[in-house]
mmCIF file of C-alpha atoms in Angstrom:
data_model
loop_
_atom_site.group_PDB
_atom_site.id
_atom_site.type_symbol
_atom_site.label_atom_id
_atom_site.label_comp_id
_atom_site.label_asym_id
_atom_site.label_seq_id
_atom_site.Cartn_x
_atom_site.Cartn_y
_atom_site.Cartn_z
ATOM 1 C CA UNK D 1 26.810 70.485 -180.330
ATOM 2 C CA UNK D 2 30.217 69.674 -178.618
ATOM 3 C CA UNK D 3 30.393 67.731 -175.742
ATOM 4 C CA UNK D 4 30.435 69.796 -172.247
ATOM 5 C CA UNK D 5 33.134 70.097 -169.873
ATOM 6 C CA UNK D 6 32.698 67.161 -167.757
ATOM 7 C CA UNK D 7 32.071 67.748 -164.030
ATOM 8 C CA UNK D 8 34.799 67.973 -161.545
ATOM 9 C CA UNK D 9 32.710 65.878 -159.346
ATOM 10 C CA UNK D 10 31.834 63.232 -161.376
ATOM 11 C CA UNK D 11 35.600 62.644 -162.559
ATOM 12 C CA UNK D 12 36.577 62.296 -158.595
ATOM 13 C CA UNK D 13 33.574 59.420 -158.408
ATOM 14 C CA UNK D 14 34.930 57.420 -161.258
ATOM 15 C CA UNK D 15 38.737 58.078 -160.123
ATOM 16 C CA UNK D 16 37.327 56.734 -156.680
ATOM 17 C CA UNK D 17 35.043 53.696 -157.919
ATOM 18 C CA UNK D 18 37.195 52.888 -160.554
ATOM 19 C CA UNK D 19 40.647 53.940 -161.554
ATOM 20 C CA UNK D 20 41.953 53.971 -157.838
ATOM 21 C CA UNK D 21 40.585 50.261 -157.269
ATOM 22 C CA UNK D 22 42.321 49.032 -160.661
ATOM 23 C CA UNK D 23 45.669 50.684 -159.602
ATOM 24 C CA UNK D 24 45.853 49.396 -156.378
ATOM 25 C CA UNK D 25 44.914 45.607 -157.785
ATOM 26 C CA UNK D 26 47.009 45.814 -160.645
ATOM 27 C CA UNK D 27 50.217 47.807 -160.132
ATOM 28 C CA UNK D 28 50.918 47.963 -156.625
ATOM 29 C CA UNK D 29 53.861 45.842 -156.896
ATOM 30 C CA UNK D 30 55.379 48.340 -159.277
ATOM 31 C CA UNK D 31 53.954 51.227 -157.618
ATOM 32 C CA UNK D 32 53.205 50.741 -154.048
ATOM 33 C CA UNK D 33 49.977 53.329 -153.138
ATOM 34 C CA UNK D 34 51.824 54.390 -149.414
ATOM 35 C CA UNK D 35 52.814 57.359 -148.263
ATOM 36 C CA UNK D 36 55.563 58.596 -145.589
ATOM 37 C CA UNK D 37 54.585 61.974 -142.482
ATOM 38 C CA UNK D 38 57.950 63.196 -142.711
ATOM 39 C CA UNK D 39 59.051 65.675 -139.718
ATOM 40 C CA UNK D 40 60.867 68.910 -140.453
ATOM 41 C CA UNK D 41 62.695 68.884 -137.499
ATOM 42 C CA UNK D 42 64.120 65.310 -137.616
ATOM 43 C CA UNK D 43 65.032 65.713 -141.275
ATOM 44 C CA UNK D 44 67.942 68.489 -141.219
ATOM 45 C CA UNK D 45 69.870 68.264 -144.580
ATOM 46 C CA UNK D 46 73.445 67.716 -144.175
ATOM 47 C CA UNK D 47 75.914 69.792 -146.378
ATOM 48 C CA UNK D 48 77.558 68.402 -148.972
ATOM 49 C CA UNK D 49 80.649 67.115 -147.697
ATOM 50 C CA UNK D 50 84.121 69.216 -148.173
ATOM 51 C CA UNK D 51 87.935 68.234 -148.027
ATOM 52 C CA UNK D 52 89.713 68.419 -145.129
ATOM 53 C CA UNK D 53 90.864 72.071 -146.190
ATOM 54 C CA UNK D 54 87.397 73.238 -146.112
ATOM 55 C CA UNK D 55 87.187 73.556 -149.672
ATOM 56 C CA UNK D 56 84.127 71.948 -151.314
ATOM 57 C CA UNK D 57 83.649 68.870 -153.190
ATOM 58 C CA UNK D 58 82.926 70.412 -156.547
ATOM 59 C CA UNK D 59 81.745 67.022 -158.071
ATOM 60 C CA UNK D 60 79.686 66.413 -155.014
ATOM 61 C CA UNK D 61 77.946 69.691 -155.215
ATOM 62 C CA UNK D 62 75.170 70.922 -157.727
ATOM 63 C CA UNK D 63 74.733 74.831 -158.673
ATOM 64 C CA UNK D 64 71.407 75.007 -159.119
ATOM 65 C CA UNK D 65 69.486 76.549 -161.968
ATOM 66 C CA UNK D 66 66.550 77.709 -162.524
ATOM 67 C CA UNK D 67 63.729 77.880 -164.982
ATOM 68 C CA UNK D 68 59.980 79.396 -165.127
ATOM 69 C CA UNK D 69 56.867 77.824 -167.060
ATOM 70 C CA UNK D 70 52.899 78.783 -167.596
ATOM 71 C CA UNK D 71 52.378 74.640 -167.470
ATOM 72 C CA UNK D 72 50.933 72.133 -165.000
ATOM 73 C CA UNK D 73 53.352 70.939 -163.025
ATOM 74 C CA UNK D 74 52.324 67.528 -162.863
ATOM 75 C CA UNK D 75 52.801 67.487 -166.914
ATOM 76 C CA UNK D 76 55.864 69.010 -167.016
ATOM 77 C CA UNK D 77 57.150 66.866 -164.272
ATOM 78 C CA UNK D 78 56.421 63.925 -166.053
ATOM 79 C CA UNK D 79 57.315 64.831 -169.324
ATOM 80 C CA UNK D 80 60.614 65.947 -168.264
ATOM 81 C CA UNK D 81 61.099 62.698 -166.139
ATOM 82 C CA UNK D 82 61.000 61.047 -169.463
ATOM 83 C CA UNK D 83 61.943 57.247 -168.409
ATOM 84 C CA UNK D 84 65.307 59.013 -166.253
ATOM 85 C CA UNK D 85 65.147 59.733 -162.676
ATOM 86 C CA UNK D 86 61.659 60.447 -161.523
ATOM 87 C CA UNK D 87 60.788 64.089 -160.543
ATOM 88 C CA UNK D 88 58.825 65.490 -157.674
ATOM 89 C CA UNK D 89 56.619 67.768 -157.395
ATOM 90 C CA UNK D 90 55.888 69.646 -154.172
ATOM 91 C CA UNK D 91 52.465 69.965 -153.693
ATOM 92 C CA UNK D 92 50.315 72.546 -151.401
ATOM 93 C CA UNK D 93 48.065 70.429 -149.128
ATOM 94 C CA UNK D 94 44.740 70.274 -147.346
ATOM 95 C CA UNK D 95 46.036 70.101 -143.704
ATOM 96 C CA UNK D 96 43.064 68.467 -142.214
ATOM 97 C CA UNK D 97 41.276 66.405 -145.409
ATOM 98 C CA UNK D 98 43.250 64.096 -147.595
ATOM 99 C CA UNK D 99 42.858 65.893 -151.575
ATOM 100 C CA UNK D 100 40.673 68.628 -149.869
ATOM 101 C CA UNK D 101 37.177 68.753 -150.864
ATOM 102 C CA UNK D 102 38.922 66.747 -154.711
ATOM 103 C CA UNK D 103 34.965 65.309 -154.711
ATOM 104 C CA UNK D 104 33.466 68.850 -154.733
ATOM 105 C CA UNK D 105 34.026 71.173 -157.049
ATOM 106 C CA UNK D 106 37.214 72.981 -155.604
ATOM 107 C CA UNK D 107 39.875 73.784 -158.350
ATOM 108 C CA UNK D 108 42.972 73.901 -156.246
ATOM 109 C CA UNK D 109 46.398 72.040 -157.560
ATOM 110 C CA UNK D 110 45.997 69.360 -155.020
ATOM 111 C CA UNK D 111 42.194 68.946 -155.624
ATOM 112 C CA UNK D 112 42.998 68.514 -159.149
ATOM 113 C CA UNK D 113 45.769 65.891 -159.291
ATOM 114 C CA UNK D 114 43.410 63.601 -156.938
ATOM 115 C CA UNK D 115 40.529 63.758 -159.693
ATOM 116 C CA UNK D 116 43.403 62.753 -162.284
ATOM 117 C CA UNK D 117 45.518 60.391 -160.232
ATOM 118 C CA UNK D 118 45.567 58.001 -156.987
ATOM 119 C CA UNK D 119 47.174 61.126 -154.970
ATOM 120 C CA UNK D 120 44.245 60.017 -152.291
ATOM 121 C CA UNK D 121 44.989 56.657 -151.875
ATOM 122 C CA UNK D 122 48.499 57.238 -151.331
ATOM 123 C CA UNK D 123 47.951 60.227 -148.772
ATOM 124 C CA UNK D 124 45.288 57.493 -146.387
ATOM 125 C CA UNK D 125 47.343 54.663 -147.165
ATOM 126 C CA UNK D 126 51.048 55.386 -144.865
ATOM 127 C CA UNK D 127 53.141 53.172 -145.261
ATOM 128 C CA UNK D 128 55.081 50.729 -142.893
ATOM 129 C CA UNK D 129 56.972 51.898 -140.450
ATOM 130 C CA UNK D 130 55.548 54.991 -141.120
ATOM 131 C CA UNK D 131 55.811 57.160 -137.499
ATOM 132 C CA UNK D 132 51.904 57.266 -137.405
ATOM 133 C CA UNK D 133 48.672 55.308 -138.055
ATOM 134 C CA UNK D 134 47.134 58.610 -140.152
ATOM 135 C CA UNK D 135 48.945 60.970 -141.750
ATOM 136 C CA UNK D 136 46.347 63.461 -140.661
ATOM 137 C CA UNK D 137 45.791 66.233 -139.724
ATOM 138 C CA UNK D 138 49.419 67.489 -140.829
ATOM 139 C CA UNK D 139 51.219 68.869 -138.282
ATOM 140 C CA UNK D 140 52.674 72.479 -139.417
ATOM 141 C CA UNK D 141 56.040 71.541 -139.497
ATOM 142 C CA UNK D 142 55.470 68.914 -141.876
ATOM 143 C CA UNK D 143 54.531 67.256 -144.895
ATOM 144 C CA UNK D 144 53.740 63.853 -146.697
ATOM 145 C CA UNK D 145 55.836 62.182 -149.354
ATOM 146 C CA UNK D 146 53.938 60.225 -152.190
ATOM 147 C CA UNK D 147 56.876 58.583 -154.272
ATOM 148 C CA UNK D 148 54.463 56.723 -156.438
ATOM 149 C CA UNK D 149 51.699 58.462 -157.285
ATOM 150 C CA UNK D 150 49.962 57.406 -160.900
ATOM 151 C CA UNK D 151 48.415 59.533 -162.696
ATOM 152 C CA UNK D 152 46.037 58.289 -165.021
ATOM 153 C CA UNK D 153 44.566 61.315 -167.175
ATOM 154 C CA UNK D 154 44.490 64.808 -168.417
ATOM 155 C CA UNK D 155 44.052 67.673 -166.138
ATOM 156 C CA UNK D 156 40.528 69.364 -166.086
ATOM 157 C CA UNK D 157 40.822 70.924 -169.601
ATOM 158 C CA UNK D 158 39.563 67.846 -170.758
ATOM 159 C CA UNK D 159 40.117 64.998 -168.376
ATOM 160 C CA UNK D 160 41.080 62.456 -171.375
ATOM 161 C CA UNK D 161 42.318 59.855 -169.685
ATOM 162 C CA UNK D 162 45.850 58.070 -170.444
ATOM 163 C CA UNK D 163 46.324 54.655 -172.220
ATOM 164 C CA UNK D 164 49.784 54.435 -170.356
ATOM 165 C CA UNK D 165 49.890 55.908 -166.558
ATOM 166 C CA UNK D 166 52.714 57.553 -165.360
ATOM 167 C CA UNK D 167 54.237 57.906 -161.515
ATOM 168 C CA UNK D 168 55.811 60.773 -159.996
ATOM 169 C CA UNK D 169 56.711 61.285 -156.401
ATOM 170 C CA UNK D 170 54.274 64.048 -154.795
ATOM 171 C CA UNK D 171 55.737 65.883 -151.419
ATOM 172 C CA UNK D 172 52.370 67.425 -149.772
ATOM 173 C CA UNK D 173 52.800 70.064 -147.201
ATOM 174 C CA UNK D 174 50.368 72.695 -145.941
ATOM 175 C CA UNK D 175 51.292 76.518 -147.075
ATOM 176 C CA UNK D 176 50.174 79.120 -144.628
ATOM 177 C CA UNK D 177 46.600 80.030 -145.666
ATOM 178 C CA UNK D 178 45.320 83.529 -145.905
ATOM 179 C CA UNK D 179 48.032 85.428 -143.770
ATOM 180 C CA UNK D 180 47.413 88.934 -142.806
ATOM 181 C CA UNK D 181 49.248 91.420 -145.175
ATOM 182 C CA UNK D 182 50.325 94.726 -145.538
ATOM 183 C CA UNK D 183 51.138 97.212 -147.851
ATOM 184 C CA UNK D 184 48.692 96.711 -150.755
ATOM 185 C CA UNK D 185 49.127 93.071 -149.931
ATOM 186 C CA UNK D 186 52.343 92.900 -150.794
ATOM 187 C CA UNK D 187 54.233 92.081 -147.476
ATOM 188 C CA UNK D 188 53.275 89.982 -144.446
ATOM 189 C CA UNK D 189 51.688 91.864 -141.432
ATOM 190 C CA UNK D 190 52.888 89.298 -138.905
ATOM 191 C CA UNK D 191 56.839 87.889 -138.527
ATOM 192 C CA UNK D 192 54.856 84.833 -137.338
ATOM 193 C CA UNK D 193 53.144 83.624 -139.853
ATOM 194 C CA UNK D 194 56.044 85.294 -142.992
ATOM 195 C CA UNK D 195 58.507 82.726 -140.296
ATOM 196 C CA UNK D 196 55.910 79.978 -140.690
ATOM 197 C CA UNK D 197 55.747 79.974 -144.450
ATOM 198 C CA UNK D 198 59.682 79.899 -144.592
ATOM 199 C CA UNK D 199 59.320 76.810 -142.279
ATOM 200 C CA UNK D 200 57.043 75.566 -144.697
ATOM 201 C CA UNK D 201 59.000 75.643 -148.177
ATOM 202 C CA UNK D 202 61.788 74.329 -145.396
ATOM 203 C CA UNK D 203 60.001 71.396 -144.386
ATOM 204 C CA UNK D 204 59.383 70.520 -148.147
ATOM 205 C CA UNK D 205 63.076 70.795 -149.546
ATOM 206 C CA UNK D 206 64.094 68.677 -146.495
ATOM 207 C CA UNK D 207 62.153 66.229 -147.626
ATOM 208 C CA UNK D 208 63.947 65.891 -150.667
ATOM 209 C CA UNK D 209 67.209 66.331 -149.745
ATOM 210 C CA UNK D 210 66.434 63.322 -147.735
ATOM 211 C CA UNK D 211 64.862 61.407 -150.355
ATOM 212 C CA UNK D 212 67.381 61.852 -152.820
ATOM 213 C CA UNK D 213 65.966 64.269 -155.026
ATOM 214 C CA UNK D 214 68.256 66.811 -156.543
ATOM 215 C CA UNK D 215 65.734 68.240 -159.508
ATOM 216 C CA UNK D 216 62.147 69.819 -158.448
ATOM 217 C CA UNK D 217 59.172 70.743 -159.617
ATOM 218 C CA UNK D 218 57.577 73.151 -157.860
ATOM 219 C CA UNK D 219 53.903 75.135 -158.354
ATOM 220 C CA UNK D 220 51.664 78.169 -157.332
ATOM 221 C CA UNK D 221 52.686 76.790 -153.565
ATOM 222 C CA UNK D 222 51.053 79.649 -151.254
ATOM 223 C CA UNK D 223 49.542 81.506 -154.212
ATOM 224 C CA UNK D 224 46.286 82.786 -155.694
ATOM 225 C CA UNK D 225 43.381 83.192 -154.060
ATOM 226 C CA UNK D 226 42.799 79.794 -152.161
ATOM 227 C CA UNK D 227 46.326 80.624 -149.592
ATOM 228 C CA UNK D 228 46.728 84.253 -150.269
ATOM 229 C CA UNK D 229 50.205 84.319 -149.695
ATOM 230 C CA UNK D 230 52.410 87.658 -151.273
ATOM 231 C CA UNK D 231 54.096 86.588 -154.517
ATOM 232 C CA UNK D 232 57.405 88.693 -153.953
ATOM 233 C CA UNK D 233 58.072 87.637 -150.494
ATOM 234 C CA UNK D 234 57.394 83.628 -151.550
ATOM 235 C CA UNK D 235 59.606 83.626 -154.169
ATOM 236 C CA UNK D 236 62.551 85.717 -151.825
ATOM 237 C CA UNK D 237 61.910 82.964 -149.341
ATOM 238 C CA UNK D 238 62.485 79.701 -152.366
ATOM 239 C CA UNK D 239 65.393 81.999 -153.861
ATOM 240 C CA UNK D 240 67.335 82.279 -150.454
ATOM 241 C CA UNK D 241 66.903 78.940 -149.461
ATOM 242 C CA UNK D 242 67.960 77.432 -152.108
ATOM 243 C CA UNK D 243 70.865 80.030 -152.863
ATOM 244 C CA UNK D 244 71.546 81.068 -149.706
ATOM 245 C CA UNK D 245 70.955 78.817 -146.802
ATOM 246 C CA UNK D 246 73.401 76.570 -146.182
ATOM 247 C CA UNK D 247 71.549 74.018 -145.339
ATOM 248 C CA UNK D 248 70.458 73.518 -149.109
ATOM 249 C CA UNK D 249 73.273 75.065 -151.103
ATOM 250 C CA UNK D 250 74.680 72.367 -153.478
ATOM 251 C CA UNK D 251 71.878 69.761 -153.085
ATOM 252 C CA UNK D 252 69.486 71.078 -155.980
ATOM 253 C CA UNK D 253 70.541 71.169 -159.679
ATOM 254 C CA UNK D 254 67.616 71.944 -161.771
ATOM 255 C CA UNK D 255 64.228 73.265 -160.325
ATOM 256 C CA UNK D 256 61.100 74.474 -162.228
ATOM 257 C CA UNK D 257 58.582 76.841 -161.309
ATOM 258 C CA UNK D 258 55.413 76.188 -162.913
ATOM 259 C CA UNK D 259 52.445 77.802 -162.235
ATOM 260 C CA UNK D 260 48.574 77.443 -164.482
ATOM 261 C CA UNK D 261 45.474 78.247 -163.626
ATOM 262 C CA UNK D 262 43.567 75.364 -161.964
ATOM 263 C CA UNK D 263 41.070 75.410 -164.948
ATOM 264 C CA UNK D 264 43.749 74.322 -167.262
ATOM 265 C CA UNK D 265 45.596 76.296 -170.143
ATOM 266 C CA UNK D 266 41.354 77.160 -171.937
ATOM 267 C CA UNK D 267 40.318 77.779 -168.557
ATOM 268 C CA UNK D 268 36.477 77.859 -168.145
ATOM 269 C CA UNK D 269 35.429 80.198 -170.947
ATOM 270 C CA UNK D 270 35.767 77.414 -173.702
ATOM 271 C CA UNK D 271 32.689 75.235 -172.091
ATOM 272 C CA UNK D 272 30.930 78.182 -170.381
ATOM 273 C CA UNK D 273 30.480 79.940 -174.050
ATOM 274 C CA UNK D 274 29.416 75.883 -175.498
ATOM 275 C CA UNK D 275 27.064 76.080 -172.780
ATOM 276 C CA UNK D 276 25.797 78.900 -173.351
ATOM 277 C CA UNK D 277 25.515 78.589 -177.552
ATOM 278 C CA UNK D 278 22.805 75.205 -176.521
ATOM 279 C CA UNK D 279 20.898 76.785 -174.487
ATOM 280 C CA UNK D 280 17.380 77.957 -175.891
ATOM 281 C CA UNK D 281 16.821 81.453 -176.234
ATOM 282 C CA UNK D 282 14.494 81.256 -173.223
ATOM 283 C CA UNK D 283 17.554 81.460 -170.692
ATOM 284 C CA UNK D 284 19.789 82.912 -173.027
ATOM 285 C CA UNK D 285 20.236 85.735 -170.902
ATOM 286 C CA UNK D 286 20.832 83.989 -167.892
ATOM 287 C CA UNK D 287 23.662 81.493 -169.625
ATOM 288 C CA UNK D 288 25.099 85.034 -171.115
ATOM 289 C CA UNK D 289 25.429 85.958 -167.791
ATOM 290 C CA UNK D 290 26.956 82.950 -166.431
ATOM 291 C CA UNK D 291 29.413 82.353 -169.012
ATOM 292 C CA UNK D 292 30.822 86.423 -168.717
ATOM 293 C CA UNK D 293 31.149 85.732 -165.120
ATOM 294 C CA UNK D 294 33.117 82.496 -165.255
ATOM 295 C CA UNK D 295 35.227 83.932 -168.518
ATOM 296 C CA UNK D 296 35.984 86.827 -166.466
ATOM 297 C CA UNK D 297 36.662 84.474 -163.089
ATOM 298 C CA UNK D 298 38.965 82.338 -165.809
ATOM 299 C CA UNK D 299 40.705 85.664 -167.338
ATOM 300 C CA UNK D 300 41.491 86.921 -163.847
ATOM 301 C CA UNK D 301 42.759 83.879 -162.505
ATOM 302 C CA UNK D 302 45.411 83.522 -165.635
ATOM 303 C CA UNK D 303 46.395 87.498 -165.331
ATOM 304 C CA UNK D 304 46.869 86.018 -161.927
ATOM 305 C CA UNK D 305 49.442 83.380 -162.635
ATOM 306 C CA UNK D 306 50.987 84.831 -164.845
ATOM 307 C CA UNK D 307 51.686 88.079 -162.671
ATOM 308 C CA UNK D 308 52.952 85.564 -160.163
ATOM 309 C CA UNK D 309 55.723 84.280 -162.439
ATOM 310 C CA UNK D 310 56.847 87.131 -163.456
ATOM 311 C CA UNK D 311 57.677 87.972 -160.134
ATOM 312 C CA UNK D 312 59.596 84.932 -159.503
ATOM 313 C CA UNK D 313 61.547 85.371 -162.897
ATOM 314 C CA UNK D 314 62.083 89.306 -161.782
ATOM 315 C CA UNK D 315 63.155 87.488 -157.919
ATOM 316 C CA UNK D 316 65.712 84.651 -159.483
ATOM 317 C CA UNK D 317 67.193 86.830 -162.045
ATOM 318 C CA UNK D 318 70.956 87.237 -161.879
ATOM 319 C CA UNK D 319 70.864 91.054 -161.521
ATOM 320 C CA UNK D 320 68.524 90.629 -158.661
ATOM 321 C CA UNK D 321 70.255 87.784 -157.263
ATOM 322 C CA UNK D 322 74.024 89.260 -157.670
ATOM 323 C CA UNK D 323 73.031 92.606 -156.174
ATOM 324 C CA UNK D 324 71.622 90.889 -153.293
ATOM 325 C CA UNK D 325 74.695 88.902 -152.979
ATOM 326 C CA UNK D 326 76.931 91.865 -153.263
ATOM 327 C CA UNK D 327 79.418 91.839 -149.810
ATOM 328 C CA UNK D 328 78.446 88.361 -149.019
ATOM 329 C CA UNK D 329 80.716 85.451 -148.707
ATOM 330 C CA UNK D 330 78.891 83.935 -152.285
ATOM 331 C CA UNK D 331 79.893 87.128 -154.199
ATOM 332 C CA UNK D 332 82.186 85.045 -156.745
ATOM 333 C CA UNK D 333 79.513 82.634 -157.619
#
């Protein structure tokens, strides 16, 4: 019989008793456990500077480009780090609890990197001179830089963990959660809270402007079913900010979009069906039942992600993005 899935909440105890404790004792020098509360409104990006003429600094600008992935983020961060300049990824965060309820059961992207990483220690650890003695609760004009972070192990597929950890920087900021919407869902129903999310993805690329970080990684931030935000109107909002405002034009070079299902790339059908093979034939029907629902829970929640990028590929894709420019002072890009 194969080994089951092991329990989301019994990963988040060891990563708490033990893998958090060895990090901090062992590689703190290398990768201090701190965080930073940055504030949107004291971080405006400055453009990229321009000759006297006006005309821009071509070698001081990037054009950025874009790419789309069904991958963790985290992994795909990491991997393409690979020893060069490290690569953030921008995280949605529990505005109240540090890693959300990480020691629960809850399958949401920040939830998950806590199990597999020291993402909590850094978010209740600021740093000093950081502007506060808690980073929380997160005020909604801002976020949290982690620039070490260590990861430590697989995501919940399998939770293997590493024999070599890796760091990333981790930029934590609150999406707008569950916003009323509007036509088949596929709009926002209040100005207020469609501004607030824009605000939101704002705060976040301030944040690395002002850290220095020119390449992103960015996932399902305001998506699915735990934030509820609408899919088109999320990835208008990245697209425009990053193409349009300029604020940001010229600071990013390469950012990836990649969105996977919390339950990893098998979701939970692999260890539902295991379960449900071992169990006697006494509560067969009830572990049939069980494993349909959470195969069918898993199968939605993929269709789900990847319905979501293909929206943002269908948002960022030059016909899309040159029509929309069409008249505006950036049609020769």
């Amino acid at each position: 019989m194969p080994p089951s899935k092991p329990k989301p909440s019994e990963i988040a105890a060891e990563a708490k008793k033990n893998y958090i404790p060895y990090i901090r004792d062992n590689f703190s020098d290398r990768w201090p456990p701190t965080s930073y509360t940055c504030f949107s409104d004291s971080l405006p990006a400055k453009p990229p500077p321009r000759y006297e003429s006006g005309e821009r600094m071509n070698e001081m600008m990037y054009h950025a480009r874009f790419a789309f992935y069904e991958r963790d983020p985290v992994d795909l961060a990491i991997e393409w780090a690979a020893g060069d300049s490290p690569i953030p990824v921008i995280m949605p965060a529990h505005d109240k609890r540090p890693g959300g309820d990480w020691e629960a059961g809850v399958m949401s992207p920040e939830e998950c990197l806590c199990r597999r990483s020291n993402l909590f220690a850094t978010l209740t650890t600021p740093a000093a001179g950081n502007s506060l003695s808690s980073n929380y609760p997160i005020q909604a004009r801002a976020g949290i830089i982690s620039q070490n972070v260590v990861v430590f192990r697989n995501g919940p597929e399998k939770y293997e963990p590493w024999e070599e950890y890796k760091s990333l920087p981790v930029i934590s900021v609150c999406p707008v959660k569950r916003p009323k919407l509007r036509d088949h869902d596929t709009k926002y129903a209040f100005k207020d809270e469609k501004e607030l999310m824009r605000d939101k993805i704002r705060t976040s690329l301030r944040i690395a402007v002002y850290y220095g970080y020119a390449n992103l990684c960015i996932g399902t931030f305001g998506l699915g079913s735990g934030f509820g935000n609408p899919p088109e109107e999320v990835a208008r909002m990245w697209r425009d900010l990053f193409l349009k405002d300029p604020e940001f034009v010229g600071h990013f070079n390469d950012v990836v979009f990649a969105f996977e299902p919390p339950e990893g790339p098998m979701g939970a059908s692999a260890s539902s069906s295991s379960s449900s093979r071992g169990s006697s034939s006494k509560h067969s029907s009830k572990h049939s039942s069980s494993s349909k629902h959470s195969s069918s829970s898993s199968s939605s929640s993929r269709s789900s992600v990847t319905s979501d990028l293909e929206t943002f590929k269908h948002v960022f894709s030059p016909a899309v993005i040159h029509d929309d420019y069409k008249g505006s002072k950036h049609s020769k890009w």
